[in-house]
Coordinates of C-alpha atoms in Angstrom, one line a residue:
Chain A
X466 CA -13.9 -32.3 40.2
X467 CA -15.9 -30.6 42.6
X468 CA -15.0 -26.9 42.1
X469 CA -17.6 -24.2 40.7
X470 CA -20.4 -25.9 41.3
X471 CA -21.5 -22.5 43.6
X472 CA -21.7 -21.3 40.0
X473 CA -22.8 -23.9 37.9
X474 CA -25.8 -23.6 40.4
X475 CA -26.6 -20.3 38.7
X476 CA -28.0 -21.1 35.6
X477 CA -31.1 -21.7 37.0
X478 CA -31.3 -18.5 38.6
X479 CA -31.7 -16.6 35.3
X480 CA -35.1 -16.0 34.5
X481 CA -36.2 -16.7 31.3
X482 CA -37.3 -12.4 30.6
X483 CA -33.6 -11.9 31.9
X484 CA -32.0 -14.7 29.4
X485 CA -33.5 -13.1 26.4
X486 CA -32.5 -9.8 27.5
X487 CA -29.0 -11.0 27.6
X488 CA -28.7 -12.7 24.5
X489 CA -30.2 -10.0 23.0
X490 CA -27.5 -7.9 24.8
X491 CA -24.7 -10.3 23.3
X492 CA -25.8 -9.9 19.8
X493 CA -25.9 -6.1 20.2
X494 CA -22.2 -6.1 21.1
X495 CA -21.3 -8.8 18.1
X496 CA -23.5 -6.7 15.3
X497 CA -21.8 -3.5 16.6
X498 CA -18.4 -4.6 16.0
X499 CA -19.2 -6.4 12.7
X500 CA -20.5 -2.8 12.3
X501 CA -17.8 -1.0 12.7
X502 CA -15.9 -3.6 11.1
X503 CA -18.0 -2.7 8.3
X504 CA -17.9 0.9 8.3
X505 CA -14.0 0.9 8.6
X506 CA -13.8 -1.7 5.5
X507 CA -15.9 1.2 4.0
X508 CA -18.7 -1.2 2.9
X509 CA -21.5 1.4 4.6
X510 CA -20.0 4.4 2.5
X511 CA -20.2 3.4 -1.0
X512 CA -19.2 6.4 -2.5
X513 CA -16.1 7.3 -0.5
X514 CA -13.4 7.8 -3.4
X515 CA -11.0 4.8 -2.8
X516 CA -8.0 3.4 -5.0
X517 CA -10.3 0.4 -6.3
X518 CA -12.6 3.6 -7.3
X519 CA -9.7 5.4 -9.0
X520 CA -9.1 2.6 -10.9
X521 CA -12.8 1.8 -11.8
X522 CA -13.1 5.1 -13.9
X523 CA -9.7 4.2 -15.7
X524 CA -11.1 1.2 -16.9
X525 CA -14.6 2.8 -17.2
X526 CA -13.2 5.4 -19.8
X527 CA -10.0 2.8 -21.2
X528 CA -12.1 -0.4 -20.6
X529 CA -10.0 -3.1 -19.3
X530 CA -6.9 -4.4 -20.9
X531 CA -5.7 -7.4 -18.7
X532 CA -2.4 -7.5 -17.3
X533 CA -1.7 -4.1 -18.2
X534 CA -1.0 -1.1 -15.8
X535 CA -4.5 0.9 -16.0
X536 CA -2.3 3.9 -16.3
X537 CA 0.8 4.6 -18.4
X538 CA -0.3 1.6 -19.9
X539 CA 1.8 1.6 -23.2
X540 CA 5.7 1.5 -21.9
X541 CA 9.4 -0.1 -21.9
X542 CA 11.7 -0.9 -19.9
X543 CA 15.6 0.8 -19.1
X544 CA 18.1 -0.4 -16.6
X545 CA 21.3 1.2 -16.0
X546 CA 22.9 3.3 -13.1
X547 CA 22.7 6.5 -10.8
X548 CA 26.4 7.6 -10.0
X549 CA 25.9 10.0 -7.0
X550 CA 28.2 12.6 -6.5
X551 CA 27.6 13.4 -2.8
X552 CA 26.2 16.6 -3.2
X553 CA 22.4 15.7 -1.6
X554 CA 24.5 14.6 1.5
X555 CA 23.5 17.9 2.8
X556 CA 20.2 17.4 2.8
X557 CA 19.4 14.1 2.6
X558 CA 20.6 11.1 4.9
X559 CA 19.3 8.6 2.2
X560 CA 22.2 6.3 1.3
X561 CA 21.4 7.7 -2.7
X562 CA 23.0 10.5 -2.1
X563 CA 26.9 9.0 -0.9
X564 CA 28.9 9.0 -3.2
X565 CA 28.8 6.3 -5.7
X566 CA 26.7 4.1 -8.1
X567 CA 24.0 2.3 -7.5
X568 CA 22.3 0.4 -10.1
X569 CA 18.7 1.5 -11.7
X570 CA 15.5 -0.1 -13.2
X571 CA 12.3 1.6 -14.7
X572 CA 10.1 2.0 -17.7
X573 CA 9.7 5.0 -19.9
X574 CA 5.5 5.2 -20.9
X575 CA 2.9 7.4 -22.1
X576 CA 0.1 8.1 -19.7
X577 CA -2.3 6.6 -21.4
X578 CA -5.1 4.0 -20.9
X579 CA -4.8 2.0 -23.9
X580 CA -1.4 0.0 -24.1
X581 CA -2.4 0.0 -27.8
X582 CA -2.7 3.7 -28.2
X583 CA -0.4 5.4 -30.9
X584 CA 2.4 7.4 -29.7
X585 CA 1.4 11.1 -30.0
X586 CA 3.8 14.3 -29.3
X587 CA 1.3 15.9 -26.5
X588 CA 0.6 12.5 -24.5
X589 CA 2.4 13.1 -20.7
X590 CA 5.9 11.0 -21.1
X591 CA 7.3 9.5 -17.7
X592 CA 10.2 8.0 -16.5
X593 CA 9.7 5.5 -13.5
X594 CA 12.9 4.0 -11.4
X595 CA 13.7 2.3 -9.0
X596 CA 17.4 2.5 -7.4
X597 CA 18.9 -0.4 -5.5
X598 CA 20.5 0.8 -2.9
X599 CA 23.1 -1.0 -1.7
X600 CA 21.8 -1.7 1.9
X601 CA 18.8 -3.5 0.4
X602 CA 16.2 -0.3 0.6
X603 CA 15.0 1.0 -2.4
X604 CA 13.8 4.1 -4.0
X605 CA 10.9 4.6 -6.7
X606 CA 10.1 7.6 -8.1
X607 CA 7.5 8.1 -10.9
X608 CA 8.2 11.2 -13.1
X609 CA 6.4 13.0 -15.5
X610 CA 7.7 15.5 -18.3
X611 CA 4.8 18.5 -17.5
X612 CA 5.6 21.4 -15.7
X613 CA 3.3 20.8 -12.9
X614 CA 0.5 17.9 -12.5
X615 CA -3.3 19.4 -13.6
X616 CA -5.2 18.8 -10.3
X617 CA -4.3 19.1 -6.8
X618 CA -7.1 16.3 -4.9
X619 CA -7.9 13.1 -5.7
X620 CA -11.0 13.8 -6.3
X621 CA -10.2 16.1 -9.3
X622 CA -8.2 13.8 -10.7
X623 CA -11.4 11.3 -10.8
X624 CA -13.5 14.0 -12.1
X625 CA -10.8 15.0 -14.5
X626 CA -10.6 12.0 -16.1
X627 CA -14.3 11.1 -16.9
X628 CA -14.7 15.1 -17.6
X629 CA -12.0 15.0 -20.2
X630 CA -12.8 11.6 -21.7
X631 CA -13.7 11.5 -25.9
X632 CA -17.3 12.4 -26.1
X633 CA -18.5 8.9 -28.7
X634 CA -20.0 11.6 -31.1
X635 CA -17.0 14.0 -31.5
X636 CA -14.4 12.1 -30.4
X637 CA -13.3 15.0 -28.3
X638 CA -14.4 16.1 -24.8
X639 CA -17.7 17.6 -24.2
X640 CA -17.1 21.1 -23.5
X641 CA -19.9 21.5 -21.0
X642 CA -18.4 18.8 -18.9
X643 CA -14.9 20.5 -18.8
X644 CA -16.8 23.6 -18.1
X645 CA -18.7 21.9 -15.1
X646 CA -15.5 20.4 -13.9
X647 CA -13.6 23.5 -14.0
X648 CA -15.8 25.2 -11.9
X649 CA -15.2 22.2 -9.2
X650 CA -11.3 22.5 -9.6
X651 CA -10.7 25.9 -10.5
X652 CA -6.7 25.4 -10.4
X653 CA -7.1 23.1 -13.5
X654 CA -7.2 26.4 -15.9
X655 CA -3.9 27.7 -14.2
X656 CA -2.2 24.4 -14.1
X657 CA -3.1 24.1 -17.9
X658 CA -1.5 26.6 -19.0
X659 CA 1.5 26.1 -17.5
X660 CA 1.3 22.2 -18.9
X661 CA 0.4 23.9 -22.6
X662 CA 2.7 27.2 -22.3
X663 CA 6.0 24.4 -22.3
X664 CA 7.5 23.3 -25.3
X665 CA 7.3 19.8 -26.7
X666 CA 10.5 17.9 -26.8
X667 CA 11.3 15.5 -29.7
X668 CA 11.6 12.5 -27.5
X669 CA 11.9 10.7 -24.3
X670 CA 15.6 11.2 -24.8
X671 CA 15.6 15.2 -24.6
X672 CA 12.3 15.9 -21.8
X673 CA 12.9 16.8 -18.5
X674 CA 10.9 14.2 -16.0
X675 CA 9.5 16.1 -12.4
X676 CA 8.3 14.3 -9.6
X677 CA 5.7 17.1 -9.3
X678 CA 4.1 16.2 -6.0
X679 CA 6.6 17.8 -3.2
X680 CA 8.5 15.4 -0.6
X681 CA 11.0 15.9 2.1
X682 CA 14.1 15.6 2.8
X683 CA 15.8 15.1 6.4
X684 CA 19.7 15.1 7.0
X685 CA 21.5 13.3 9.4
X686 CA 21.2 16.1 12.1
X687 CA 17.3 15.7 11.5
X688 CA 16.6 18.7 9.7
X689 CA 13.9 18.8 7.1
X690 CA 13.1 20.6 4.0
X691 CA 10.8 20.5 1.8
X692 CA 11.8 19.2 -2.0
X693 CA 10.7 18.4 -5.7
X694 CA 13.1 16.7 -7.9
X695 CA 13.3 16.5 -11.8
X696 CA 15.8 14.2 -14.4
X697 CA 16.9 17.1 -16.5
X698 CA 18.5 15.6 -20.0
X699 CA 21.9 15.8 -20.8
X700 CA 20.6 15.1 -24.7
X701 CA 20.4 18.9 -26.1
X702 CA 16.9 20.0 -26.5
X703 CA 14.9 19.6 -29.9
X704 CA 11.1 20.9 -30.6
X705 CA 9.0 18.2 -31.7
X706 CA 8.7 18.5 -35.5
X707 CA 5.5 17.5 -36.3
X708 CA 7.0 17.2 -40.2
X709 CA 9.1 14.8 -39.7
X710 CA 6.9 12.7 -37.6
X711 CA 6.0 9.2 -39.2
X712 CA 2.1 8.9 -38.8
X713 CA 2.1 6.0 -40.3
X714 CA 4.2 3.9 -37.3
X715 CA 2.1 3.7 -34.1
X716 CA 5.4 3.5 -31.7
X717 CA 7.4 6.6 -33.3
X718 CA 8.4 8.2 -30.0
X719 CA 9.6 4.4 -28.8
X720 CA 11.2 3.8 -31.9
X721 CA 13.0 6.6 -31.5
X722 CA 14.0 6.3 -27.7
X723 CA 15.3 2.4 -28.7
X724 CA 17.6 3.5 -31.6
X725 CA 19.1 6.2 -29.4
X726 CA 20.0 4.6 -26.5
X727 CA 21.7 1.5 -29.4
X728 CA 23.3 4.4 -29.8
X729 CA 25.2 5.5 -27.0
X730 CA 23.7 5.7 -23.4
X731 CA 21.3 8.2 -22.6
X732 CA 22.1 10.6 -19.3
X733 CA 20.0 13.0 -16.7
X734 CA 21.0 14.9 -14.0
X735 CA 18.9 14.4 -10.7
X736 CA 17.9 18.2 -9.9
X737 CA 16.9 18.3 -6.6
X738 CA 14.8 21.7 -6.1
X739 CA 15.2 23.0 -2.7
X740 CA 11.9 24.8 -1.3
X741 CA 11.8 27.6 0.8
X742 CA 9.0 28.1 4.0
X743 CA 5.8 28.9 2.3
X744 CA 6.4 27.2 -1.0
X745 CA 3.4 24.9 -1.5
X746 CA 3.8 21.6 -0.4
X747 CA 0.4 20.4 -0.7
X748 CA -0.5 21.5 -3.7
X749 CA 1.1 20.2 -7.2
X750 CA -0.6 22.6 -9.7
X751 CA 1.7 25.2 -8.1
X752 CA 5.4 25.5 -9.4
X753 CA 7.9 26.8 -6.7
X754 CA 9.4 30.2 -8.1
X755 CA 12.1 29.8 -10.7
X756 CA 14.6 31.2 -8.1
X757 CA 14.9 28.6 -5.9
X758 CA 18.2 26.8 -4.8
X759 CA 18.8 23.9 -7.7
X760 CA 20.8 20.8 -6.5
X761 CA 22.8 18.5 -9.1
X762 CA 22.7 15.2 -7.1
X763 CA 24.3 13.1 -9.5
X764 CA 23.8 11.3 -12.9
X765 CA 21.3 9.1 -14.1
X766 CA 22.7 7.0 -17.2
X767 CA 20.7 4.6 -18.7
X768 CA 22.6 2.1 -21.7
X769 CA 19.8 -1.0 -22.0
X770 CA 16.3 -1.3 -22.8
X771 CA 14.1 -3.6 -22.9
X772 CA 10.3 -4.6 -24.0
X773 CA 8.1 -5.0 -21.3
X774 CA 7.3 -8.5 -22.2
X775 CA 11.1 -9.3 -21.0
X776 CA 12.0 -6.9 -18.0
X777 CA 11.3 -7.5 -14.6
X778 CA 10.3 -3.4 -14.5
X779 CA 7.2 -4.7 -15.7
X780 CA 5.7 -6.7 -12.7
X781 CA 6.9 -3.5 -10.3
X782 CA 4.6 -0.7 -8.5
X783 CA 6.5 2.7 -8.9
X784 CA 4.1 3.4 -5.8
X785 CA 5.8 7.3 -5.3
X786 CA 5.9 6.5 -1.1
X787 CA 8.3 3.5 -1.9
X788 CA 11.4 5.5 -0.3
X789 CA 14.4 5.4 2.0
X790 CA 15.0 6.5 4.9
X791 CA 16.0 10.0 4.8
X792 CA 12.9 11.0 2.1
X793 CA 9.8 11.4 3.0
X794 CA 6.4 12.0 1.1
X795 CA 4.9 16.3 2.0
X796 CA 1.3 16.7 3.1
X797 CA 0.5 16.6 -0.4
X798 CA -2.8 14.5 -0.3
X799 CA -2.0 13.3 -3.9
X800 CA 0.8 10.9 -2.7
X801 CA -1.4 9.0 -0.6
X802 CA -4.4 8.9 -3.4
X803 CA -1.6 7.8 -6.1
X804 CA 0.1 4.9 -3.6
X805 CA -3.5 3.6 -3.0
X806 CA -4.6 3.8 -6.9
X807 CA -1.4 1.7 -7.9
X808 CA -1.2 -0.5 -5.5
X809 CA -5.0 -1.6 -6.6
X810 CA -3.9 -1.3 -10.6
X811 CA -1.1 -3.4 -9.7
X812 CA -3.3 -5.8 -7.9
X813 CA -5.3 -6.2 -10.7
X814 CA -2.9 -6.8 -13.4
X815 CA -0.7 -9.4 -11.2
X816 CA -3.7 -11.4 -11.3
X817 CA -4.9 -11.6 -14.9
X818 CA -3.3 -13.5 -17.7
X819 CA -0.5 -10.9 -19.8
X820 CA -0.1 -9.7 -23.2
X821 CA 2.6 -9.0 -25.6
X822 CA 3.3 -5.1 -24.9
X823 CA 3.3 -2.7 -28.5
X824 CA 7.2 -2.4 -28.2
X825 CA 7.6 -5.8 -28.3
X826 CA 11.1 -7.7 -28.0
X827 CA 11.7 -7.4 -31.6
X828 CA 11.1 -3.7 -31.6
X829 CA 13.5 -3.5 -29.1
X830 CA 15.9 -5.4 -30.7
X831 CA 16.1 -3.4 -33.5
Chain B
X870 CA 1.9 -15.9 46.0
X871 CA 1.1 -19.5 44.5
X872 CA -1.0 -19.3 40.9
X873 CA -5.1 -20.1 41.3
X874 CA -4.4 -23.3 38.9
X875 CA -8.1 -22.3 37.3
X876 CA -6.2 -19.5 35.9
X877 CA -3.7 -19.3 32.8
X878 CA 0.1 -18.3 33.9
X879 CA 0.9 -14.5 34.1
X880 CA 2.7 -14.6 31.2
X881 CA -0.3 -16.0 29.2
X882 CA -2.5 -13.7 30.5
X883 CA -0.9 -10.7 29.6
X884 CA 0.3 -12.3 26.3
X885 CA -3.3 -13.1 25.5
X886 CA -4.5 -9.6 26.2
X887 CA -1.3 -7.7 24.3
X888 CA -2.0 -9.6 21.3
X889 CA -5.9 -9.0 21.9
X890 CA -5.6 -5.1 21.2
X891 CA -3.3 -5.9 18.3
X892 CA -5.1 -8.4 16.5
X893 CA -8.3 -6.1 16.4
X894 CA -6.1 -2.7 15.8
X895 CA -4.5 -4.7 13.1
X896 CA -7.9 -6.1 11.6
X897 CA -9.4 -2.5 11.7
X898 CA -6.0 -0.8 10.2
X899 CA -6.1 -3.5 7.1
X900 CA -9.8 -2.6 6.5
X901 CA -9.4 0.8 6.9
X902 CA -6.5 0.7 4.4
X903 CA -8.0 -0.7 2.0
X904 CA -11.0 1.4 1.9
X905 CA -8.6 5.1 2.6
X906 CA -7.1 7.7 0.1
X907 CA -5.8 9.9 2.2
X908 CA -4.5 7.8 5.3
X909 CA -3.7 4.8 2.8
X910 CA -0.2 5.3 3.0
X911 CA -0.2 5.6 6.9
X912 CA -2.1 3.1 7.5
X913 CA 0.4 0.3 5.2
X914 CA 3.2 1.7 7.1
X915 CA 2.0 0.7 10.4
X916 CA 0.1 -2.6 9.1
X917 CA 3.3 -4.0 8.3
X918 CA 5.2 -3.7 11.1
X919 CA 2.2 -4.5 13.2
X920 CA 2.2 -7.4 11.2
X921 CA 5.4 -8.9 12.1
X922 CA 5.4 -8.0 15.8
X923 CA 2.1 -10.3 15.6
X924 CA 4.2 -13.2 14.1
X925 CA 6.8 -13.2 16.4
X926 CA 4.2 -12.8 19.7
X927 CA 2.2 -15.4 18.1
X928 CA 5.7 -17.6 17.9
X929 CA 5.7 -16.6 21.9
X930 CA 3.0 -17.2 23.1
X931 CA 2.9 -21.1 20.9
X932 CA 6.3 -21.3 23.3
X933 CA 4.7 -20.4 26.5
X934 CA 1.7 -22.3 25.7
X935 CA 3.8 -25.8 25.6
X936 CA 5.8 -24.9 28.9
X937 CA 3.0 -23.5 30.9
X938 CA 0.2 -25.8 32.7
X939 CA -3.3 -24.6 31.4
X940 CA -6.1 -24.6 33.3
X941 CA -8.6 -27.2 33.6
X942 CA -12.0 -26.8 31.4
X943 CA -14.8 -25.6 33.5
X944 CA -17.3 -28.3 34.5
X945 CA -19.6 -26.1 32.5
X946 CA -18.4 -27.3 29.2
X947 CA -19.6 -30.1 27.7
X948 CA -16.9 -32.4 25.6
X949 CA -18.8 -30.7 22.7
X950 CA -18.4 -27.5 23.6
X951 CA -14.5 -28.6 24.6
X952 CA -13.6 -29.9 21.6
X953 CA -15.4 -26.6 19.5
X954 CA -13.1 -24.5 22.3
X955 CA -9.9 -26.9 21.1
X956 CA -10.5 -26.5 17.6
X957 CA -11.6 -22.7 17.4
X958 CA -7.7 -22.2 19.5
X959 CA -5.6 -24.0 17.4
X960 CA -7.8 -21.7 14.3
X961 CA -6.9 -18.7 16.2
X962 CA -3.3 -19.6 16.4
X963 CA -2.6 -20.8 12.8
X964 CA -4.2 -17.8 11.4
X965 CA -1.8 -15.7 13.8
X966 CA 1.3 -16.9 12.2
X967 CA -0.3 -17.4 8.8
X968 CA -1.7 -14.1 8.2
X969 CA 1.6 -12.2 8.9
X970 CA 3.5 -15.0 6.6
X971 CA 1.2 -14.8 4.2
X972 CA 1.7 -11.1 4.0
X973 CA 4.8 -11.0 4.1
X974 CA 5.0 -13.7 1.0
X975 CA 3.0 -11.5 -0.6
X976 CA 5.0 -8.5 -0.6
X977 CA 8.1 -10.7 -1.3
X978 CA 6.2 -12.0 -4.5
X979 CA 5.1 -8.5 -5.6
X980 CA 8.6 -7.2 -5.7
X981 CA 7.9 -4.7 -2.5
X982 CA 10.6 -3.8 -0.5
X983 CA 9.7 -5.4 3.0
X984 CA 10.3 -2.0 5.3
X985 CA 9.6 -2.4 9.0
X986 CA 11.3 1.5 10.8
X987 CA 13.6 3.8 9.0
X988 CA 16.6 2.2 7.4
X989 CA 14.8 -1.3 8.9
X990 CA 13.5 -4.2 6.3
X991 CA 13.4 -8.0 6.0
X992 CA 14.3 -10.2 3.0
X993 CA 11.9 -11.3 0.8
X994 CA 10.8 -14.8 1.9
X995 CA 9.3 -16.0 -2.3
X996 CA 10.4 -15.6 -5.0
X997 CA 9.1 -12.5 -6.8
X998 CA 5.9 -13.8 -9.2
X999 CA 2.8 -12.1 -10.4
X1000 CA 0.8 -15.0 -10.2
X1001 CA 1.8 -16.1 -6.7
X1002 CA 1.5 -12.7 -5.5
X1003 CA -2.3 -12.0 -6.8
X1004 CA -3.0 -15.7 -5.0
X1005 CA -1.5 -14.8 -2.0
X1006 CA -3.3 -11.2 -1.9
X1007 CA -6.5 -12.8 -2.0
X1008 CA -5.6 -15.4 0.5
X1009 CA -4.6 -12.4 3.1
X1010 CA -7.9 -11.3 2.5
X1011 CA -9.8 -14.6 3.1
X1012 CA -7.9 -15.1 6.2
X1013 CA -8.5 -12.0 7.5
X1014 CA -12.3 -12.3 7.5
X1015 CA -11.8 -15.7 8.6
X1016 CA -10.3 -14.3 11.7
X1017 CA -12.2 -11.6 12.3
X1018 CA -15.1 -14.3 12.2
X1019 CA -13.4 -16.9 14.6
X1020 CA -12.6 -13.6 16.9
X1021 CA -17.0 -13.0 17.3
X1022 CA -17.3 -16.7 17.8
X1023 CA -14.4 -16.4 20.7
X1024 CA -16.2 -13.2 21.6
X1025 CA -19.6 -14.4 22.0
X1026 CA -18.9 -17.8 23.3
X1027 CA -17.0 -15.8 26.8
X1028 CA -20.2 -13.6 26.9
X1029 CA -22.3 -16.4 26.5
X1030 CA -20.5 -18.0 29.4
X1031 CA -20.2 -14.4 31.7
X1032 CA -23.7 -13.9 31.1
X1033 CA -26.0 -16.7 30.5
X1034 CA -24.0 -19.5 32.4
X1035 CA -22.6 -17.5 34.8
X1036 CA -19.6 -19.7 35.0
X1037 CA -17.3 -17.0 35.6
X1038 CA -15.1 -18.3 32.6
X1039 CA -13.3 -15.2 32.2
X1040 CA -11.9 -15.2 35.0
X1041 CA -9.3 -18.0 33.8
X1042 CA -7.4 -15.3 31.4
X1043 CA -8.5 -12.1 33.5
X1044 CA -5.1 -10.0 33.9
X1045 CA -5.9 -9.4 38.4
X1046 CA -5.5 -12.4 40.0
X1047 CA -9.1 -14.2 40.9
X1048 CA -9.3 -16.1 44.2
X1049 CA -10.0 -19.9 43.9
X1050 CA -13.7 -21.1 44.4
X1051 CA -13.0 -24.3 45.2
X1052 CA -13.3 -23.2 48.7
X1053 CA -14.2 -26.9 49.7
X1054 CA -11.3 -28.5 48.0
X1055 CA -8.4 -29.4 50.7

C-alpha cells in the first residue's frame, strides 16, 4: 500500500514548539467536555437542591430505615377497582375516564419518616394508586387528606422539614427556626391555617384524599384545562374522638382501616375539580374557590388489604408524573421536585435488604 | 460517482454522525437528570425515548457494518494502535445496545411503565424485582461513564491523528465526499 504517504511525510514537518501547542490544544478540548460533563452531572454545584438532596434531609431528620420509603414510610397496601362512569370523557381523552372498570393498586400511609412511628390523628394520611388501564398505561396518583400542601417550592419543602423537625431538648420545633423559615416561605402561615382550620376525620375510611398540586387535562379535540382531583368518601364523616382513641396500640388508625374494609368494601368518588383561567396552577398552598365546576368521574372501591410485607404496592414509585395520555402534570414546579425525590427514595430502598412493615401480615389478617 | 474506498459507505457516514449527536445529547440529558429538580421530569421523558431510538440505530448500523466494505486502516497505524482502534469499536458498540437494554431492564424491574410518546409504551423485558432493579440502576450508571470515557479516548485519538500525525484520518467518516490521495495508484 502505497497511498498517503504525501501525508505520512508530514509528521516531521511539525515542529516540536507546534507539537506541544497542539497537544496542549487536544487536552483543552477533552478537559472542557469532561467539564461540562461535570457541570451538567452537577458535581461543580454542590449545593444545587437535587432529589438525592431531598432525600438526604429526610434521612437526616428520620435517620435511615432501610428498605423503607423515606417518606410515608409507615403504610398498607389496598387493591380493588375504579368503575368509571364516562363523565371525564369531556375533558379527558385518558382511557380512565370510558366507561368501565379498571382494576386498582395502592397503599394507604402516614407521612411520616419513621415506619415505626405511632399512628396519631394530626399525621397527613394518603392514599396512593395506581390504575391498570386496560391498554397497558397506567395512572399513579399520590393523595393526601389536607386541604392544600404547606409550601409551594422545593426548596420550602427542604427548609420545611429541617425547620419543623423535634428540637432534642423539647421534643418540639424550635420556634426561632419556624420563625426564620416563615419569613423565607411566607405562604406557609396561610397554607397552615387552611391545613389546621379542617376537621380531623376518624379514619382513613371517612378523609377526603386531594392530589393538591394542579394537572391538566386535554380532550380528544385537544383542548386543555387545568385540574385538581380529590377521593371524596362515600363512608359518612366522623370527628376524630380523641376519647375513644386507644393510646396504648401504636397502629389504631390501621387497625381501624383493616377491620372496616373485613367489613364491607370501602368506596370514594373521584372528584375532578375543574379550574377556571387564573386559578393558580403553580402554586399548591392556594385552594381554587369553592365555586368551581365539581366532576364525579366515577367510583373508587377498594375490598382487600394487605401488609406491605405481602403486596406488590410495596416495591412501586407513586411518582405523581406517572400518567396517561390525556393528563398532564401544570407548571407546578413541585411535581417535578416530588418525581425526582421518589424516584431517588425509591432507588434507595430497592437496593437495601427489607423489613417486616408495623401492620404486619397478621395485623392484617385480623 | 464511484465511493473513495478510503472512506466508510454513505450510509455509515451519516449513521455514525446521527448517532454521534445522540449519544452525547443522551449522555448530557442522563447527567443533567439526575442532578435537576425542576427539569427532572422533562428530562426522563425524552431520555427514554432517546434511549430506544439509540438501540435500534445501534441494531442498524451493527447491520450496515457487516454488509458494507470498511475502509482500509491508514498506514499510520501501527498493529498496536489497530488492534486498541478494534477493541475501543466493538466497546463503543456493545455499550450502544447495552445501555439502552439495560435501561430498559431496569425500568421493567422497577415496576415502571415503559412510555415512549402519548398512548405509546413497550413491555417490560424482566421480571419486576427490587433487587435486580437497584443492580441494574447502578450498572446504567457504570456504563454510562464508561462510555462517556471510551467517547474522549475516540475523541482524542482522531485529534491526535488530525493534528499531530496529520494523517487526514477523519476524512474516512467525514459526511462530503473526500477525493482519493492515492493519486499514484492506477
Amino acid at each position: 500500500m502505497n497511498d498517503n504517504d504525501g501525508q505520512s511525510g508530514d509528521i516531521g514537518r511539525i515542529s516540536s514548539g507546534t507539537m506541544i501547542l497542539r497537544l496542549a490544544a487536544i487536552a483543552l478540548v477533552i478537559l472542557a467536555i469532561a467539564g461540562v460533563f461535570a457541570y451538567a452531572g452537577g458535581w461543580l454545584t454542590p449545593h444545587t437542591l437535587t432529589g438525592a438532596r431531598i432525600v438526604d434531609r429526610f434521612e437526616q431528620v428520620n435517620e435511615v430505615h432501610p428498605g423503607f420509603r423515606r417518606n410515608h414510610a409507615k403504610g398498607v397496601c389496598l387493591s380493588g377497582y375504579f368503575e368509571s362512569n364516562g363523565r371525564g370523557t369531556a375533558l379527558s381523552k385518558a382511557a380512565i375516564f370510558l366507561p368501565g372498570r379498571v382494576p386498582v393498586i395502592g397503599r394507604f400511609a402516614l407521612a411520616v419518616g419513621q415506619p415505626y412511628a405511632a399512628d396519631e390523628a394530626n399525621t397527613v394520611r394518603s392514599m396512593a394508586l395506581l390504575f391498570k388501564l386496560p391498554d397497558g398505561e397506567e395512572w399513579r396518583t399520590g393523595m393526601n387528606n389536607i386541604p392544600v400542601f404547606p409550601v409551594n417550592s422545593a426548596e420550602g419543602f427542604y427548609d420545611l422539614l429541617l425547620s419543623s423537625a423535634p428540637d432534642p431538648a423539647t421534643g418540639k420545633p424550635d420556634p426561632a427556626k419556624m420563625g426564620a423559615f416563615i419569613t423565607k416561605h411566607p405562604e406557609f402561615a396561610k397554607a397552615i391555617q387552611l391545613i389546621h382550620g379542617q376537621p380531623v376525620s376518624s379514619g382513613f375510611a371517612d378523609s377526603a384524599y386531594n392530589s393538591l398540586n394542579a394537572f391538566r387535562f386535554i380532550n380528544a379535540k385537544g383542548a386543555e384545562i387545568p385540574v385538581r382531583w380529590s377521593m371524596v368518601p362515600v363512608q359518612a364523616f366522623r370527628p376524630f374522638n380523641s376519647a375513644m382513641s386507644n393510646k396504648s396500640n401504636t397502629n389504631q388508625l390501621f387497625d381501624a382501616l383493616i377491620a372496616e374494609i373485613h367489613n364491607g368494601a370501602l368506596q370514594w368518588h373521584l372528584i375532578i375539580t375543574v379550574g377556571q383561567p387564573g386559578d393558580p396552577t403553580a402554586d399548591a398552598t392556594l385552594p381554587w374557590p369553592s365555586e368551581r365546576q365539581h366532576i364525579d368521574a366515577g367510583t373508587l372501591t377498594i375490598d382487600h388489604i394487605e401488609s406491605e410485607d405481602t403486596s406488590p404496592a410495596r416495591d412501586l414509585n407513586f411518582d405523581p408524573l406517572i400518567l396517561p395520555d390525556g393528563i398532564a402534570g401544570s407548571d407546578d414546579p413541585l411535581l417535578s421536585a416530588r418525581s425526582a425525590a421518589y424516584s431517588s427514595s425509591f432507588t434507595r430502598r430497592e437496593g437495601e435488604p427489607k423489613s417486616p412493615s408495623a401492620v404486619s401480615t397478621a395485623e392484617t389478617g385480623k | 460517482m464511484a465511493r473513495n474506498p478510503a472512506q466508510f459507505a454513505l450510509t455509515s457516514r451519516l449513521l455514525h454522525w446521527l448517532m454521534a449527536a445522540m449519544l452525547l445529547s443522551m449522555l448530557f440529558i442522563g447527567a443533567a437528570m439526575v442532578t435537576s429538580l425542576g427539569n427532572y421530569h422533562r428530562l426522563v421523558a425524552l431520555h427514554r425515548p432517546l434511549g430506544i431510538m439509540i438501540l435500534v440505530l445501534a441494531i442498524i448500523r451493527l447491520v450496515n457494518r457487516t454488509f458494507t466494505t470498511l475502509p482500509p486502516f491508514p498506514p499510520t497505524m501501527s498493529k498496536r494502535e489497530r488492534l486498541i482502534a478494534s477493541a475501543s469499536e466493538r466497546l463503543l458498540y456493545t455499550l450502544m445496545i447495552a445501555l439502552p437494554l439495560v435501561g430498559w431492564g431496569m425500568l421493567s424491574a422497577g415496576h415502571y411503565p415503559i412510555v415512549m410518546f402519548g398512548p405509546l409504551h413497550l413491555p417490560p423485558i424482566l421480571p419486576v424485582s427490587p433487587t435486580l432493579y437497584a443492580v441494574l440502576r447502578k450498572t446504567h450508571t457504570i456504563m454510562a461513564y464508561l462510555l462517556f470515557l471510551a467517547f474522549l479516548g475516540h475523541l482524542s485519538a482522531i485529534l491526535f491523528h488530525i493534528l499531530i500525525i496529520r494523517d487526514r484520518l477523519l476524512d474516512r467518516m467525514a459526511l462530503w465526499p473526500v477525493r482519493s490521495h492515492n493519486h499514484k495508484d492506477p
